[in-house]
mmCIF file of C-alpha atoms and ligand atoms in Angstrom:
data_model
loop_
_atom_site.group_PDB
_atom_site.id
_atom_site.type_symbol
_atom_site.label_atom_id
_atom_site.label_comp_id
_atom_site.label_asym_id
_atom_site.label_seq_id
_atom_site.Cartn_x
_atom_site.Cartn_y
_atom_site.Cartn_z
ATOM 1 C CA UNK G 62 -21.304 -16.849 -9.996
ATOM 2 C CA UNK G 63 -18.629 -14.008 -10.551
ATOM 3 C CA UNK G 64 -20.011 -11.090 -13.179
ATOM 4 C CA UNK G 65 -16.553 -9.646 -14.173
ATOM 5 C CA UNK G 66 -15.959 -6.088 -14.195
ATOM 6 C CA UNK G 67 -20.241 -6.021 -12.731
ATOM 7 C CA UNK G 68 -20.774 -1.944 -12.200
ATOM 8 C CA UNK G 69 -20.870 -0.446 -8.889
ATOM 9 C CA UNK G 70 -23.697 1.897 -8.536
ATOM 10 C CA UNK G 71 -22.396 6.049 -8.637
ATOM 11 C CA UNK G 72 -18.822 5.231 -8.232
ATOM 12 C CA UNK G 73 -16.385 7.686 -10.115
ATOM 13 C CA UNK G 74 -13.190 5.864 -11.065
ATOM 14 C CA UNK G 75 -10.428 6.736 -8.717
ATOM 15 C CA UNK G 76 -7.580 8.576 -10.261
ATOM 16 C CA UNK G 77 -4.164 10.268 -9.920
ATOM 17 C CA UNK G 78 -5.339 13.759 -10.106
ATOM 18 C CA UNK G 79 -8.563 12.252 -8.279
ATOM 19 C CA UNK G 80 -6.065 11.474 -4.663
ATOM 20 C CA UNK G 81 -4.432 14.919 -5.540
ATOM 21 C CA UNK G 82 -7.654 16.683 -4.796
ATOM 22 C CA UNK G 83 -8.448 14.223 -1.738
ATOM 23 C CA UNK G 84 -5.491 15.387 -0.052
ATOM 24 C CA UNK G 85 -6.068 19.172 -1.215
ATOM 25 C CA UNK G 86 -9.373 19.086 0.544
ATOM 26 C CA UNK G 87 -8.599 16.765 3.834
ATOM 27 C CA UNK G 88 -11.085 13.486 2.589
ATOM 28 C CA UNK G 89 -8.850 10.782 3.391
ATOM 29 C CA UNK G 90 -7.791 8.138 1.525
ATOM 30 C CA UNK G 91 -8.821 4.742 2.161
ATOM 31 C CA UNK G 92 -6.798 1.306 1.015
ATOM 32 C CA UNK G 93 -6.299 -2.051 1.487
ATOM 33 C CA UNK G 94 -4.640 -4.945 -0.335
ATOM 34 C CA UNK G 95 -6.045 -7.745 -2.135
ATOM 35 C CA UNK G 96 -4.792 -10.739 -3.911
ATOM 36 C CA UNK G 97 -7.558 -12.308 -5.882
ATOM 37 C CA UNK G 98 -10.792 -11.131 -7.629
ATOM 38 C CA UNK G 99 -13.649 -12.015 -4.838
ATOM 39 C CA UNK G 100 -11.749 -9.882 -2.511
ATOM 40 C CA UNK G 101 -11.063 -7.314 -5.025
ATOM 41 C CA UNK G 102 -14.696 -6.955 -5.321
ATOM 42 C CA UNK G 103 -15.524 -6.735 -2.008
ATOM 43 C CA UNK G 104 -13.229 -4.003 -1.625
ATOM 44 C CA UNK G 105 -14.843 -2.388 -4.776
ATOM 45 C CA UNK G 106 -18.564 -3.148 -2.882
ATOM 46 C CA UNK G 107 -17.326 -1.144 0.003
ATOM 47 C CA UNK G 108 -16.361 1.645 -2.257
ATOM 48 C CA UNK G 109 -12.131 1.108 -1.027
ATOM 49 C CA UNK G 110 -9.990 3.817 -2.998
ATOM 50 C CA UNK G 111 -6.961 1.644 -3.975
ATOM 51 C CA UNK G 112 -6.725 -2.109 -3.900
ATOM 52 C CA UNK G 113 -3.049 -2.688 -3.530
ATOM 53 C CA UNK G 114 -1.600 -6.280 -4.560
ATOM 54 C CA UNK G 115 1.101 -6.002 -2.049
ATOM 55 C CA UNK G 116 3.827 -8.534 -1.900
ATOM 56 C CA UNK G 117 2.951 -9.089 1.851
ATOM 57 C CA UNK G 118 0.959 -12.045 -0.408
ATOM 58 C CA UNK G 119 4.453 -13.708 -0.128
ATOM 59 C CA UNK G 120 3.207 -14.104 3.783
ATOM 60 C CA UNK G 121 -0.571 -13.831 3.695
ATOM 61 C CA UNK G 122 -0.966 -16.111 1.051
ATOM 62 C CA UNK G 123 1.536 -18.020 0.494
ATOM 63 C CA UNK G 124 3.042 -18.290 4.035
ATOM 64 C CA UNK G 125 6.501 -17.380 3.567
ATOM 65 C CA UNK G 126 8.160 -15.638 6.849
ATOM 66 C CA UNK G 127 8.893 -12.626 4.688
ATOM 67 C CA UNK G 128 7.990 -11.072 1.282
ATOM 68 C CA UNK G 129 11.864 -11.545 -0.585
ATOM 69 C CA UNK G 130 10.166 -14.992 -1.943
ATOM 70 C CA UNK G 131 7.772 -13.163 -4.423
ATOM 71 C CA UNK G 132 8.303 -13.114 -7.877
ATOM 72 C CA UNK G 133 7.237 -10.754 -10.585
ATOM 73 C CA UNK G 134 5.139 -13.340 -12.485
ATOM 74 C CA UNK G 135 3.243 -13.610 -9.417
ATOM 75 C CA UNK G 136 3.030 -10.608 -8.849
ATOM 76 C CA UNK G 137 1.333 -10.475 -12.662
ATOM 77 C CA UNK G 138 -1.347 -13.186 -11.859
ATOM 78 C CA UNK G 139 -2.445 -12.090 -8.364
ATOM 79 C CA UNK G 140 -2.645 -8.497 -9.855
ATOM 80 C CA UNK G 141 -4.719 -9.721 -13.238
ATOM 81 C CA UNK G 142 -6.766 -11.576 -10.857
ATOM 82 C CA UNK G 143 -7.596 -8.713 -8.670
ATOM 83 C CA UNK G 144 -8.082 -6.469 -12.027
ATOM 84 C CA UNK G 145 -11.434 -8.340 -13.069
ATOM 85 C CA UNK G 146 -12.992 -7.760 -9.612
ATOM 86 C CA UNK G 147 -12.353 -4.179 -10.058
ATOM 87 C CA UNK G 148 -14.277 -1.036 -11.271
ATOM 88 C CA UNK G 149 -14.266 2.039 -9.922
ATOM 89 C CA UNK G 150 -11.535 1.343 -7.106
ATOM 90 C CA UNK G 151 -7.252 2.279 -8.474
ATOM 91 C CA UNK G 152 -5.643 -0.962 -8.752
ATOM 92 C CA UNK G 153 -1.917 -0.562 -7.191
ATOM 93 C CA UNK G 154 0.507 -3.278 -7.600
ATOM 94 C CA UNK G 155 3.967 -3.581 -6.045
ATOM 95 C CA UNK G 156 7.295 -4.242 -7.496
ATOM 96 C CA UNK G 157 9.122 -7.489 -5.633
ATOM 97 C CA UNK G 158 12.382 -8.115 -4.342
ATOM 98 C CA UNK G 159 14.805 -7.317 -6.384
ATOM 99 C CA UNK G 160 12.774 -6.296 -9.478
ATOM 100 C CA UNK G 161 14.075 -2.847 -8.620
ATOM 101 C CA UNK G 162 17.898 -3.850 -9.051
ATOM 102 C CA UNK G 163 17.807 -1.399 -12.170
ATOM 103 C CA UNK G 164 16.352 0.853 -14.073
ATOM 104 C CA UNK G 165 15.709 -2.093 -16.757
ATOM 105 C CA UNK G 166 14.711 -4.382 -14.996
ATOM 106 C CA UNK G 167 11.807 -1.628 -13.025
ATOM 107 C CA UNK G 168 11.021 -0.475 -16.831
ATOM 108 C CA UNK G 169 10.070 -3.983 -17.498
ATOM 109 C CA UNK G 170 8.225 -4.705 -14.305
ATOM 110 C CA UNK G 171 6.215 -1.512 -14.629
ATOM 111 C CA UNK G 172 5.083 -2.719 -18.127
ATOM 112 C CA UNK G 173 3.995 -5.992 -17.163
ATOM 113 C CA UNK G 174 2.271 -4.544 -13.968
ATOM 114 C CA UNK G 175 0.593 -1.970 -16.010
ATOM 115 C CA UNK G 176 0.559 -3.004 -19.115
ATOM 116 C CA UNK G 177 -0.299 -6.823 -19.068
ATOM 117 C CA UNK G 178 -1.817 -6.866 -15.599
ATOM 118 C CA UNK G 179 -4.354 -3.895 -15.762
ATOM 119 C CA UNK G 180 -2.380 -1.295 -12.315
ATOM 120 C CA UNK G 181 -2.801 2.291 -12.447
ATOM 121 C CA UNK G 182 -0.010 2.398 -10.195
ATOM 122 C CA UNK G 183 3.282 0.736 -9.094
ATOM 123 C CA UNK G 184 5.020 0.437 -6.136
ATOM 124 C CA UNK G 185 8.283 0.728 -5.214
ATOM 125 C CA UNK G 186 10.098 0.248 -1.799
ATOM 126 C CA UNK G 187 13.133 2.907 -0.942
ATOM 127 C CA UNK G 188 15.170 5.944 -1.645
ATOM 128 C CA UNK G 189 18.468 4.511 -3.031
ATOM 129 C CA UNK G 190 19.793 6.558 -5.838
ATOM 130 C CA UNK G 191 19.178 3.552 -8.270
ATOM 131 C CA UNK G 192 15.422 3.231 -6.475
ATOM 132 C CA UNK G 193 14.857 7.251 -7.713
ATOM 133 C CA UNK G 194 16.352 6.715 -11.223
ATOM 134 C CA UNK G 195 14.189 3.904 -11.388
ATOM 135 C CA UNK G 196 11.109 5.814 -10.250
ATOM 136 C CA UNK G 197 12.022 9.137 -12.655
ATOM 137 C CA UNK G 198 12.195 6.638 -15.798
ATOM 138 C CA UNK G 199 8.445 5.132 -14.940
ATOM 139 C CA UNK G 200 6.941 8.348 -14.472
ATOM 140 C CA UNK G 201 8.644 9.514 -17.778
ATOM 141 C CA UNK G 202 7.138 6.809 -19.379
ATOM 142 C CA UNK G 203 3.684 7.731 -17.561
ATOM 143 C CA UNK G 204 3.565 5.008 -15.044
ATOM 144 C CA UNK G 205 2.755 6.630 -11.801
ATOM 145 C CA UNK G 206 4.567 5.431 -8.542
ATOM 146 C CA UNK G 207 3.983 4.993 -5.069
ATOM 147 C CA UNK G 208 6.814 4.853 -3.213
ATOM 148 C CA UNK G 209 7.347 3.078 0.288
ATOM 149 C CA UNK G 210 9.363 4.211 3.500
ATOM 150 C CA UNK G 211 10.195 4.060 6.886
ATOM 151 C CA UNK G 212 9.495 0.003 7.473
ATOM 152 C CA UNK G 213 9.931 -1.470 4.091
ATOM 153 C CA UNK G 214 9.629 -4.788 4.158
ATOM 154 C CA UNK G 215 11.926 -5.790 1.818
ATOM 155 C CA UNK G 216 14.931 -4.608 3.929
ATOM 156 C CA UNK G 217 13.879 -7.021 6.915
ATOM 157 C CA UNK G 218 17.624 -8.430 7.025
ATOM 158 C CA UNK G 219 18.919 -4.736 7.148
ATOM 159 C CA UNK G 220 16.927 -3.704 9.804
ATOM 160 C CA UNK G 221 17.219 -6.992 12.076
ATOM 161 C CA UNK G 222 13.337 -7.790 11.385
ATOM 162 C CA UNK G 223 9.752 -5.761 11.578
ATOM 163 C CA UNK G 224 11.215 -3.046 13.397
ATOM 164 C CA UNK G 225 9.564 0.928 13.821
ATOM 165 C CA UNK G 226 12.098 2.851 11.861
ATOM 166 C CA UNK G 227 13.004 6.740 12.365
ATOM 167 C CA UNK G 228 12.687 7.047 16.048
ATOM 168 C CA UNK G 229 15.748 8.818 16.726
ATOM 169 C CA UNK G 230 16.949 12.278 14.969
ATOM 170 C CA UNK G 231 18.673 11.460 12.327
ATOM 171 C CA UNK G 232 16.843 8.962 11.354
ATOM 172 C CA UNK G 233 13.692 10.887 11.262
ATOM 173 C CA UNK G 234 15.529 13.422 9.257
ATOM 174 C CA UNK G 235 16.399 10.595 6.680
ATOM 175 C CA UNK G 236 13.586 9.549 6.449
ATOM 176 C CA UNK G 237 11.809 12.760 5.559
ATOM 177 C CA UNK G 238 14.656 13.656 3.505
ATOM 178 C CA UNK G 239 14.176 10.416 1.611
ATOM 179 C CA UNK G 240 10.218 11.019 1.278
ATOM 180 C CA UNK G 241 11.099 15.080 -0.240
ATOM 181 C CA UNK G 242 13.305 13.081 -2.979
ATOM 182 C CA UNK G 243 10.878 10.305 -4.120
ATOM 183 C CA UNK G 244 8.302 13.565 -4.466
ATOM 184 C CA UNK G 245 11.101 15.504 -6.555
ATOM 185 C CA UNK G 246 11.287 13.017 -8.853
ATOM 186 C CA UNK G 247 7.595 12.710 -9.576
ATOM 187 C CA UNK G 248 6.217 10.022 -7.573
ATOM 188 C CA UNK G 249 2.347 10.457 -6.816
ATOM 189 C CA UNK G 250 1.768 8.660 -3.452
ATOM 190 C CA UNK G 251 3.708 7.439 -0.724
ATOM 191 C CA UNK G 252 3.045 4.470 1.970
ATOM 192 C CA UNK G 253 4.787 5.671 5.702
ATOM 193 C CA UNK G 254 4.934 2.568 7.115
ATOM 194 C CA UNK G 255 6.094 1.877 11.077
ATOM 195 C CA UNK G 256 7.357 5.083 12.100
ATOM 196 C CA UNK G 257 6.369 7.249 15.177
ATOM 197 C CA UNK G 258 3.410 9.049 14.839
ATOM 198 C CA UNK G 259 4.960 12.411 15.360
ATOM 199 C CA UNK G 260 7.186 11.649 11.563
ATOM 200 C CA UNK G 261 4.050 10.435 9.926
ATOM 201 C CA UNK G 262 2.990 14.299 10.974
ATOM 202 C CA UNK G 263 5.696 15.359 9.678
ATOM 203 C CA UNK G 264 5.792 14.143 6.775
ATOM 204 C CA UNK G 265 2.865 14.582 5.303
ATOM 205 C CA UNK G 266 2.595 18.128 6.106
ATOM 206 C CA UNK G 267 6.088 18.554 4.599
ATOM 207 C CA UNK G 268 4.603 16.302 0.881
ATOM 208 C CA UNK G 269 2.305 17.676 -1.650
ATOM 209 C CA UNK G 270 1.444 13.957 -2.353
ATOM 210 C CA UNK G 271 -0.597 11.841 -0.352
ATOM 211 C CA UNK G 272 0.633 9.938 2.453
ATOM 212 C CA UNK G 273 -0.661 6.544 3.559
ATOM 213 C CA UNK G 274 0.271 5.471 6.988
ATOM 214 C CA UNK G 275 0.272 1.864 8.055
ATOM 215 C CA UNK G 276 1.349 1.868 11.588
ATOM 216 C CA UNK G 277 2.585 5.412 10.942
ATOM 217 C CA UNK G 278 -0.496 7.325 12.989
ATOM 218 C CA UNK G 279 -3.876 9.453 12.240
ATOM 219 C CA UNK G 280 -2.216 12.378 10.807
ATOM 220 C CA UNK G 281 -1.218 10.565 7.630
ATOM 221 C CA UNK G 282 -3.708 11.359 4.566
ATOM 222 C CA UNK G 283 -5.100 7.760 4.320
ATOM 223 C CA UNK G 284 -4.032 4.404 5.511
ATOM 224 C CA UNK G 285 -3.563 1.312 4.285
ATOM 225 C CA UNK G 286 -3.947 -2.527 6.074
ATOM 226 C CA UNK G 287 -3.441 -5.864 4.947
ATOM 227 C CA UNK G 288 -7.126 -7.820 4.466
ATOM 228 C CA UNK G 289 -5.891 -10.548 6.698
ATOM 229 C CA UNK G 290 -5.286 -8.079 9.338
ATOM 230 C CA UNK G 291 -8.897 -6.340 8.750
ATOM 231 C CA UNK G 292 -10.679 -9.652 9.185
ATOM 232 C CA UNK G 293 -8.853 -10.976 11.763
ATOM 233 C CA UNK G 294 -7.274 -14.062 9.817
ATOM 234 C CA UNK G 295 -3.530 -12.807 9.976
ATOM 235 C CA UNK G 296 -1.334 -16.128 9.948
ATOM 236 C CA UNK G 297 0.149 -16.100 13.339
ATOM 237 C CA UNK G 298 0.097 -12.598 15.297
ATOM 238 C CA UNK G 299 -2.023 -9.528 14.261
ATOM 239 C CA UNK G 300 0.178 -6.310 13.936
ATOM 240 C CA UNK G 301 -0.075 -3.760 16.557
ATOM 241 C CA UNK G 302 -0.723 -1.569 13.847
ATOM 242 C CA UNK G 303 -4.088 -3.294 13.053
ATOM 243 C CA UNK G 304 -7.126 -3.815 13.577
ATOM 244 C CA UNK G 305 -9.795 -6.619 12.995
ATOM 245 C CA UNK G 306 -12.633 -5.083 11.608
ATOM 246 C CA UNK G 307 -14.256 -8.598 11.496
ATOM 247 C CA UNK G 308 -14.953 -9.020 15.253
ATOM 248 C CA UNK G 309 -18.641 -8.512 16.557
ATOM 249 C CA UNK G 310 -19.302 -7.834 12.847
ATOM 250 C CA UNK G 311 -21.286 -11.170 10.521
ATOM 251 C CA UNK G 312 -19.893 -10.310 6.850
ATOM 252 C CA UNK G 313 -16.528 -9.808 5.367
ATOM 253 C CA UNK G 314 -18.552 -6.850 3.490
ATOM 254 C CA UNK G 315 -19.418 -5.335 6.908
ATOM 255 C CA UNK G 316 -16.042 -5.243 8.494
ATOM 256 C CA UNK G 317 -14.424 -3.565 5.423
ATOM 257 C CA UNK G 318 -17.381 -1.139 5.594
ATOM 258 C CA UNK G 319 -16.555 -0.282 8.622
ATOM 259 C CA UNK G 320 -12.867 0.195 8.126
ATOM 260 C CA UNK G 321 -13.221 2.461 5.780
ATOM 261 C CA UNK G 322 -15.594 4.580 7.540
ATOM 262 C CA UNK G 323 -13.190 4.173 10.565
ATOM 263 C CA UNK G 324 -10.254 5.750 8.230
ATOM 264 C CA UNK G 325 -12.553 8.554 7.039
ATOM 265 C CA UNK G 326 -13.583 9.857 10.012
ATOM 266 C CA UNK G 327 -10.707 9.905 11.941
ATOM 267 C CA UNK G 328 -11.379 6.878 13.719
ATOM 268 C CA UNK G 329 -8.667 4.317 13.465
ATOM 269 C CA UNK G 330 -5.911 4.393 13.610
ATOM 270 C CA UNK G 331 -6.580 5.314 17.436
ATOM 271 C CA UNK G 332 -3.379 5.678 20.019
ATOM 272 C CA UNK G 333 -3.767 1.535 20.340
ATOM 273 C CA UNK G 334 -2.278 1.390 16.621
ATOM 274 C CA UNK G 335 0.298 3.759 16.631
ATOM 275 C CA UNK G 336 3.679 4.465 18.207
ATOM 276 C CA UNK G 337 5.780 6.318 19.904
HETATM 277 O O1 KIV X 5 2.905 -5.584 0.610
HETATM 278 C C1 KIV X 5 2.005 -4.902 1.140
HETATM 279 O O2 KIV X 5 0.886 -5.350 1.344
HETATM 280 C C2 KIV X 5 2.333 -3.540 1.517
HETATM 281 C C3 KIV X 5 1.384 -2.805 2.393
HETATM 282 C C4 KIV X 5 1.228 -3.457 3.702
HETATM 283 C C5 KIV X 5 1.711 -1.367 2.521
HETATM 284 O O3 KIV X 5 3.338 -3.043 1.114
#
């Protein structure tokens, strides 16, 4: 029987100004995604910062071969769904394909995400000029954002598939560039996603906001995976990125346990999950 919204013994709610501090004081920040409310609350259990409703559902769940097949009213469903399983833990939901094409159209997203679906957060992938308008007119309307570089899913045809973005230069340099200009127009996290290890280091040293590496190495100020990947149920090949938690452990509660005491000390990602 599912008790919605049941309390979580001494959990503080997570918050904006809450990650701020995290990364002030070096206590990294620990998320994964989720797409319905058991999960949700399992991740909530394990005391997870931020359950993101990624649009990697599009493959997880759904089995699509990318993420461009989402739509915002599922996007609004899974991320109600996951609201009731939550407490304490941020709820972050991401904008799909296309639902960024302008600043309308993001205004309207945000609201349903936020507004109708119970996020704390949105996220957003890129750095186009439209993509920073877009992000400057949420947070003036106090919707926080999370932007997303470096391997952003939703750019698979650009990029020629899954590929580790910013190992040369001037690519690097973009990217880092692009990561300063989502900050200087207010967003208040970013996901690094496939780049080498040494730009995830770069990075976030170079950000006052948080940084959350997937596949993007240890220096990062938190990391995210997708649940699939954690327990070892990824449709078709794991990431190299990941890890599954799930193996030699008996409980779906365990092997998130463990991840996130594996991001907080230090302990994943190790060399295996990162590149070069
Ligand atoms: O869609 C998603 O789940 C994501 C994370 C993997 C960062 O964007």
């Amino acid at each position: 029987m599912y008790v919605q919204n049941a309390s979580t013994p001494e959990r503080k709610l997570v918050t904006v100004p809450g990650l701020h501090a995290m990364k002030a004081q070096g206590r990294r920040i620990v998320v994964l995604t989720a797409y319905d409310a058991s999960f949700a609350w399992q991740l909530e259990t394990a005391g997870i910062d931020i359950a993101l409703v990624g649009d990697s559902l599009g493959m997880v769940v759904q089995g699509h071969r990318s993420t461009l097949p989402v739509t915002l009213d599922q996007m609004v469903y899974h991320t109600t769904a996951v609201a009731r399983g939550l407490s304490a833990t941020m709820l972050v939901a991401d904008l799909p394909f296309m639902a960024d094409r302008d600043t309308t159209h993001v205004l309207e997203a945000g609201a349903r995400l936020v507004g109708e679906a119970g996020a704390a957060m949105v996220k957003i992938e890129g750095a186009a000029p439209h993509i920073l308008e877009g992000i400057a007119a949420l947070v003036a309307r106090a919707i926080p954002v999370c932007a997303h570089l470096g391997l952003t899913p939703q750019s698979v045809h650009k990029f020629g598939g899954f590929r580790i973005q910013g190992r040369e230069q001037a690519a690097a340099d973009h990217i880092l560039a692009e990561a300063l200009a989502i900050q200087a127009v207010g967003a208040d996290l970013l996901v690094l996603e496939g780049v080498p290890t040494t730009l995830g280091e770069r990075v976030t040293a170079a950000l006052n906001i948080p940084v959350i590496g997937i596949g993007a190495g240890p220096h990062c100020d938190g990391q995210v995976l997708v649940i699939h990947d954690v327990l070892g149920i990824t449709p078709g090949k794991r990431p190299k990125f990941s890890k599954d938690f799930l193996a030699g452990r008996d409980s779906v509660g365990a092997a998130i346990a463990a991840y996130a005491e594996d991001v907080r000390s230090g302990a994943f990602p190790a060399p295996e999950h990162c590149f070069n």
